[in-house]
mmCIF file of C-alpha atoms in Angstrom:
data_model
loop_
_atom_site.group_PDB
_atom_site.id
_atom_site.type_symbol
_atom_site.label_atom_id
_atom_site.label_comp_id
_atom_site.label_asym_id
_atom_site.label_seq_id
_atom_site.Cartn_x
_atom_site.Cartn_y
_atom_site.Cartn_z
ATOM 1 C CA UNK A 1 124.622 120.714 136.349
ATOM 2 C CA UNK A 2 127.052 122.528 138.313
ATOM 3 C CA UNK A 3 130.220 120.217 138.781
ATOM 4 C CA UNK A 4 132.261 122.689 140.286
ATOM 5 C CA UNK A 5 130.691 124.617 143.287
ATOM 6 C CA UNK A 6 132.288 127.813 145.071
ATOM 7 C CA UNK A 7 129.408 127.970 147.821
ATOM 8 C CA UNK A 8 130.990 131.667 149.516
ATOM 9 C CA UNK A 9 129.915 134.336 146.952
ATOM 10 C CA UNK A 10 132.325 136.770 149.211
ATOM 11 C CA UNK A 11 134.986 136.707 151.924
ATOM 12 C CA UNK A 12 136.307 139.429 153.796
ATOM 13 C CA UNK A 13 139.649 139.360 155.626
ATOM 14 C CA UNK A 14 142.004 141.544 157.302
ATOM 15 C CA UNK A 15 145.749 142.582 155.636
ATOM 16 C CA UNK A 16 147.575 140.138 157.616
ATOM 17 C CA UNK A 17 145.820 137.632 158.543
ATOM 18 C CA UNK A 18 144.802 133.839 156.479
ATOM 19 C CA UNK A 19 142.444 133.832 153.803
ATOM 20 C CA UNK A 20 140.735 130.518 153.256
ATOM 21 C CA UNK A 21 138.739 130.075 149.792
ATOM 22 C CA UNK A 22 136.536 126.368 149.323
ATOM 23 C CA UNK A 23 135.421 124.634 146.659
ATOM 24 C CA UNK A 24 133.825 121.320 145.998
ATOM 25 C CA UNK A 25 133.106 119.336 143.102
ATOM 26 C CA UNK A 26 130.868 116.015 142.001
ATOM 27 C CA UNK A 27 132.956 114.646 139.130
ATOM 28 C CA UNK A 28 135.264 111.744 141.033
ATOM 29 C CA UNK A 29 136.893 111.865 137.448
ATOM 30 C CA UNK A 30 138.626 114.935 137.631
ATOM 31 C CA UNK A 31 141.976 114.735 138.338
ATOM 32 C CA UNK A 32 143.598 118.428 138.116
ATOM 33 C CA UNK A 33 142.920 121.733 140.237
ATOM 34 C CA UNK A 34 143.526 124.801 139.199
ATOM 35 C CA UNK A 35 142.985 128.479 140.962
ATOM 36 C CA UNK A 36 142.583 131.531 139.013
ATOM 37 C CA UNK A 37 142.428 135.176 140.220
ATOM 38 C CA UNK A 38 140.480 137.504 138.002
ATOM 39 C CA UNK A 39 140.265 141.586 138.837
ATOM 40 C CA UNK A 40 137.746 143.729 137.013
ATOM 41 C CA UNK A 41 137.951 144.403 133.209
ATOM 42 C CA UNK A 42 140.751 141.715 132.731
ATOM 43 C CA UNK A 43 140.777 137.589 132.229
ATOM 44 C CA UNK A 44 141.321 135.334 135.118
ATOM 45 C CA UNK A 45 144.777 134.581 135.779
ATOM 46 C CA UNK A 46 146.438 131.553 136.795
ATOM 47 C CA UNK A 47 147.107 131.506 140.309
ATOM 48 C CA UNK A 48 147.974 127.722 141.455
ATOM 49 C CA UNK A 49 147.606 124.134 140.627
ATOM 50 C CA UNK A 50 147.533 120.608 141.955
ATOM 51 C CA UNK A 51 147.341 117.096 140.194
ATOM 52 C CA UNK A 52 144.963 114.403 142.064
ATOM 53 C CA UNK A 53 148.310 112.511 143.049
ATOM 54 C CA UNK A 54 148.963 115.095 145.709
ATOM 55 C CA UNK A 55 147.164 116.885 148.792
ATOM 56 C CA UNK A 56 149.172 119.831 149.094
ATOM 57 C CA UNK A 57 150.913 122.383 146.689
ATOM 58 C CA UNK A 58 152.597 125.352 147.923
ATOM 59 C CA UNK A 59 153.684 128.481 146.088
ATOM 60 C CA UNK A 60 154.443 131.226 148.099
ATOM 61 C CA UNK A 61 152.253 133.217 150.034
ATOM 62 C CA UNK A 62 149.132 130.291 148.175
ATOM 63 C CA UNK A 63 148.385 126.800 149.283
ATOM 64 C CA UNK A 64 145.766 124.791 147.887
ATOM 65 C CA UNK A 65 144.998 121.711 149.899
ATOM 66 C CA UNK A 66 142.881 118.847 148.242
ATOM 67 C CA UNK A 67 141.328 116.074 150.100
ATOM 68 C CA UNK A 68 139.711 113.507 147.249
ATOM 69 C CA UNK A 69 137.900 111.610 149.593
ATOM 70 C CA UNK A 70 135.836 114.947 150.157
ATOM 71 C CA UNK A 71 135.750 116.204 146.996
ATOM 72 C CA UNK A 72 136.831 119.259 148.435
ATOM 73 C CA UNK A 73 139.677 121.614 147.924
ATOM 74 C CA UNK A 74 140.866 125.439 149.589
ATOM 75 C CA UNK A 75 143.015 127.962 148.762
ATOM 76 C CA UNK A 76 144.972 129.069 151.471
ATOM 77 C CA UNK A 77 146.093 132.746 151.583
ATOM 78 C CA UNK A 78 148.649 133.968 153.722
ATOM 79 C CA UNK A 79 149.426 136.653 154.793
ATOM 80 C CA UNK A 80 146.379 138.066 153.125
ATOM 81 C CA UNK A 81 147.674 141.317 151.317
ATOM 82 C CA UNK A 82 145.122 144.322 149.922
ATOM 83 C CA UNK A 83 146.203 143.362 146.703
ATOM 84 C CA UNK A 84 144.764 140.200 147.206
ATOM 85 C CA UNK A 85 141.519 141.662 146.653
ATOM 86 C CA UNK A 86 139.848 139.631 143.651
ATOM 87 C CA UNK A 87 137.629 136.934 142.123
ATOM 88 C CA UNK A 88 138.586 133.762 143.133
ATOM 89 C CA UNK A 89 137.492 130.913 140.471
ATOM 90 C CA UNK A 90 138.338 127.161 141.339
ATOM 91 C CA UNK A 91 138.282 124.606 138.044
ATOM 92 C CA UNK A 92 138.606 121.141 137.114
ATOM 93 C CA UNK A 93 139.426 118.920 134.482
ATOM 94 C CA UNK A 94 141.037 115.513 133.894
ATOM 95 C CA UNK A 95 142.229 113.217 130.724
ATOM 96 C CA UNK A 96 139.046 111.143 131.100
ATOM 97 C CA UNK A 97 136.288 114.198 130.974
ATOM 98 C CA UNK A 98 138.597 115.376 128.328
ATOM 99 C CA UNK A 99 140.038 119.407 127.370
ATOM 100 C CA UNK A 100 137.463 121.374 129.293
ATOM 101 C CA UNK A 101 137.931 122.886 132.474
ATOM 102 C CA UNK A 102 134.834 122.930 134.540
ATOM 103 C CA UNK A 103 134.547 126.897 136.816
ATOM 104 C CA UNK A 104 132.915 126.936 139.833
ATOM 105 C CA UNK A 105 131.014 130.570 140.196
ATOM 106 C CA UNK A 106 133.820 132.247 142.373
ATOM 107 C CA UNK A 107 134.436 133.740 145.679
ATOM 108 C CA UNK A 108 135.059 137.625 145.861
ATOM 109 C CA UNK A 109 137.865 138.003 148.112
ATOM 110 C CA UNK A 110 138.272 141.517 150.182
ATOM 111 C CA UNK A 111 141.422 141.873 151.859
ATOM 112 C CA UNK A 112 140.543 144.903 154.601
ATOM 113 C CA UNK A 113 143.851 147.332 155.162
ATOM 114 C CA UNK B 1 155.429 139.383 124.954
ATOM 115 C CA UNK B 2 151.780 139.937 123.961
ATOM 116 C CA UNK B 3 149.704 137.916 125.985
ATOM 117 C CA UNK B 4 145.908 136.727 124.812
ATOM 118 C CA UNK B 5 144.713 139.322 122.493
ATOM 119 C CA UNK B 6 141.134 139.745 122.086
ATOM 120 C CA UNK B 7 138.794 141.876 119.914
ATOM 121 C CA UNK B 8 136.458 144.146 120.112
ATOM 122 C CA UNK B 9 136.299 144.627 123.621
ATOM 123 C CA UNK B 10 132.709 145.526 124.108
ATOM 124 C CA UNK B 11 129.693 145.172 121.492
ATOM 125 C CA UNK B 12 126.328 146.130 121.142
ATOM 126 C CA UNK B 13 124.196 143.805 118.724
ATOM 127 C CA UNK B 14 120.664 143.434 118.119
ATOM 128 C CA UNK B 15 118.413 140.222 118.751
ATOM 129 C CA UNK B 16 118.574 137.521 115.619
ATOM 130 C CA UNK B 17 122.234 139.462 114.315
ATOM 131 C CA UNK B 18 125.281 137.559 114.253
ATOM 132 C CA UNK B 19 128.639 138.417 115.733
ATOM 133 C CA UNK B 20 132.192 137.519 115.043
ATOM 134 C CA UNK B 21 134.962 137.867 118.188
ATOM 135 C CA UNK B 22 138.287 137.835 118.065
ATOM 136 C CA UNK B 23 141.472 136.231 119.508
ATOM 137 C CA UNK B 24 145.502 135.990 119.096
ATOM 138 C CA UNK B 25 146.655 133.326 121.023
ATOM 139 C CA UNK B 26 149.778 133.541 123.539
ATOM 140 C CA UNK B 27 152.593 133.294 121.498
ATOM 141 C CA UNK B 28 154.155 129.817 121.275
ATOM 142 C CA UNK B 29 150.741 128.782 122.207
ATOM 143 C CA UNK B 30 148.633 126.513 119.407
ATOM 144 C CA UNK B 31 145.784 125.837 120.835
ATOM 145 C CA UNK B 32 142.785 128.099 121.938
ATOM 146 C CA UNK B 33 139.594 127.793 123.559
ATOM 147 C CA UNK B 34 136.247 129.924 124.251
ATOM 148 C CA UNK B 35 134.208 130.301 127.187
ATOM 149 C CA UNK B 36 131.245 131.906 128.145
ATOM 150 C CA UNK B 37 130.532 133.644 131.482
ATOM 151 C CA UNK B 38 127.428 135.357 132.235
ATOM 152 C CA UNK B 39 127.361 138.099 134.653
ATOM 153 C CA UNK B 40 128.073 135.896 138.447
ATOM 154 C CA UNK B 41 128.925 132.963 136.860
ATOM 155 C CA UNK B 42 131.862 131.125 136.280
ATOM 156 C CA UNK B 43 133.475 130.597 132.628
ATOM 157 C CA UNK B 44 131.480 127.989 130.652
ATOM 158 C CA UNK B 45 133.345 125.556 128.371
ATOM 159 C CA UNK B 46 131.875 126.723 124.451
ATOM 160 C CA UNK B 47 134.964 124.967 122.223
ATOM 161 C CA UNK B 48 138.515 124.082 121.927
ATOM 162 C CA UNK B 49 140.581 124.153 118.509
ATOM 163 C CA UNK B 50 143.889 122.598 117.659
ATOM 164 C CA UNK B 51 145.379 122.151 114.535
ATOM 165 C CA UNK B 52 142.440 124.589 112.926
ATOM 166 C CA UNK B 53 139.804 121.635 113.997
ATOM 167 C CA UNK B 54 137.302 121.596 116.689
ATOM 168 C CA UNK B 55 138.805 119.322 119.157
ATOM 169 C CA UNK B 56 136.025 119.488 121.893
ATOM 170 C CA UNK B 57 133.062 121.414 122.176
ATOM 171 C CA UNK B 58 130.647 121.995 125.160
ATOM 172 C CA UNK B 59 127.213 122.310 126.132
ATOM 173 C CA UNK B 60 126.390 125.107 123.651
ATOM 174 C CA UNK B 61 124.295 125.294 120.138
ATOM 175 C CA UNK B 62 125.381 125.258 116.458
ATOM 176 C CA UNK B 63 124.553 128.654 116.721
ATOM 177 C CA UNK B 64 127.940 128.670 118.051
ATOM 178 C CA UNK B 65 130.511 128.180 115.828
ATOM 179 C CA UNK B 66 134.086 129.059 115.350
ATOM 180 C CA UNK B 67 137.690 129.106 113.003
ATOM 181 C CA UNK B 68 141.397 128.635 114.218
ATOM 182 C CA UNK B 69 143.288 129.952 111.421
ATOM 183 C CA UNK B 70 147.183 128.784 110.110
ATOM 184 C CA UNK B 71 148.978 131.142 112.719
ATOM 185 C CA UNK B 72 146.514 129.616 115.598
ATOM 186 C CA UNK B 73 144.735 132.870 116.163
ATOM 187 C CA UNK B 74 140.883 132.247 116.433
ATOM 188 C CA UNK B 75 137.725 133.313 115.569
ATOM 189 C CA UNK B 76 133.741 133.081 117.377
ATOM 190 C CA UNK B 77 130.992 133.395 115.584
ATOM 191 C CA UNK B 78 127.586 133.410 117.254
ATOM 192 C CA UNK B 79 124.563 133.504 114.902
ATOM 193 C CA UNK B 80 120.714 134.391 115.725
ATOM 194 C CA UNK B 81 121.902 136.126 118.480
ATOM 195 C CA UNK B 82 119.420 135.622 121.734
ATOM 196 C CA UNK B 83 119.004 138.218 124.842
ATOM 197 C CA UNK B 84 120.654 135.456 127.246
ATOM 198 C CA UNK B 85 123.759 135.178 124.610
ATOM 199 C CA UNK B 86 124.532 138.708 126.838
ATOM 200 C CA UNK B 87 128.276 138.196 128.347
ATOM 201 C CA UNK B 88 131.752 137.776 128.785
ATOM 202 C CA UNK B 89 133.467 135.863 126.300
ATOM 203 C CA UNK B 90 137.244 134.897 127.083
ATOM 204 C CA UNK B 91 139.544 133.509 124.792
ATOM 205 C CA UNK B 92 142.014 130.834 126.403
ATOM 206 C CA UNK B 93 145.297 129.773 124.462
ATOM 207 C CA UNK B 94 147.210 127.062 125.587
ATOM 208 C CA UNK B 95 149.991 124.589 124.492
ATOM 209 C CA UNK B 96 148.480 121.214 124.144
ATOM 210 C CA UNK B 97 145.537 120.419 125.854
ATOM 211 C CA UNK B 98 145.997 123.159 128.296
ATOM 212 C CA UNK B 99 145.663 120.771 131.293
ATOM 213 C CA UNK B 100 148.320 122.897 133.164
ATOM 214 C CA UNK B 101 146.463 126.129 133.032
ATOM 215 C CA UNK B 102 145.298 128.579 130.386
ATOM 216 C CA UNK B 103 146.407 131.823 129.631
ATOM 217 C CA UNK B 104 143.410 133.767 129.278
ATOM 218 C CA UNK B 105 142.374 137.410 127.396
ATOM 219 C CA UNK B 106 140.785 140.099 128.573
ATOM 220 C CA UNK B 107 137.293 139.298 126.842
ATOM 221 C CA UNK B 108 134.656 140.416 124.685
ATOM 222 C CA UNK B 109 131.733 142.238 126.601
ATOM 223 C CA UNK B 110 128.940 140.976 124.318
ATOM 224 C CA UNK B 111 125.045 142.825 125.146
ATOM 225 C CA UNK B 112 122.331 141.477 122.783
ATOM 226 C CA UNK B 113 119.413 144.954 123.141
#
């Protein structure tokens, strides 16, 4: 049961311009967002977060946007930079579904120079 | 500052042999947790341990079992080891619950022949 859906397996963008990543989930329990970037042959790294409290969180050149009554949340990239170029992995927890965090399967993000 | 430490970081074991990873938590961190991600998936919740007890665990066997020792650092043991046990494994360490984010290792390459 896949809780935590990434449905864009890849993305291509150009250096520049916005890159948008999506990601839905089922669980109306979950109550924290997080965004990790993971390159090859190292552990995902924590990119962003945002609580269920807000719809917006910005830090830097990364948004993530949430809208609850969607169950849906994006990652906003911009400018988009070559460096960029990564797995993107949303996840999800809360206090009720307790300690886990719940991965969707990830986006591959190319950022074209 | 050494980040998540994990080890080995590949192995090759044989169908029905058991296996015993690795991991030094963050330091500062106390609590660590294990996930599983198979090759295009995202990380799977295995366990969590705080205070050297299994906190949480997820959707995963007894076959699966681990040890957080005194100085937090963590070991995963997999026994009977099956074909589909082939993949990533990624330590997490965290303080508390981890709820805002993990800091993750490297991995364990794990291929079951």
């Amino acid at each position: 049961d896949q809780q935590v859906k990434q449905n864009s397996p890849s993305l291509s963008v150009q250096e520049g311009r916005i890159s948008i990543l999506n990601c839905d989930y089922t669980n109306s329990m979950f109550d924290y967002f997080l965004w990790y970037k993971k390159y090859p042959a190292e552990g995902p790294t924590f990119l962003i977060s945002i609580s269920s409290i807000k719809d917006k969180n910005e830090d830097g050149r990364f948004t993530v946007f949430l809208n609850k009554s969607a169950k849906h949340l994006s990652l906003h990239i911009v400018p988009s930079q070559p460096g960029d170029s990564a797995v993107y992995f949303c996840a999800a927890s809360g206090q009720v579904v307790g300690n886990q965090f719940y991965f969707g399967t990830g986006t591959s993000l190319t950022v074209i120079p | 500052d050494a980040g998540v430490t994990q080890s080995p970081t590949h192995l090759i074991k044989t169908r029905g042999q058991q296996v015993t990873l690795r991991c030094s938590p963050k330091s500062g961190h106390d609590t660590v947790s294990w996930y599983q991600q198979a090759l295009g998936q995202g990380p799977q919740f295995i366990f969590q341990y705080y205070e050297e007890e299994e906190r949480q665990r997820g959707n995963f066997p007894d076959r699966f079992s681990g040890h957080q020792f005194p100085n937090y650092s963590s070991e995963l043991n997999v026994n009977a080891l099956l074909l589909g046990d082939s993949a990533l494994y990624l330590c997490a360490s965290s303080s508390g619950q981890g709820l805002y984010g993990y800091t993750f290792g490297s991995g364990t390459r794990l291929t079951v022949v």
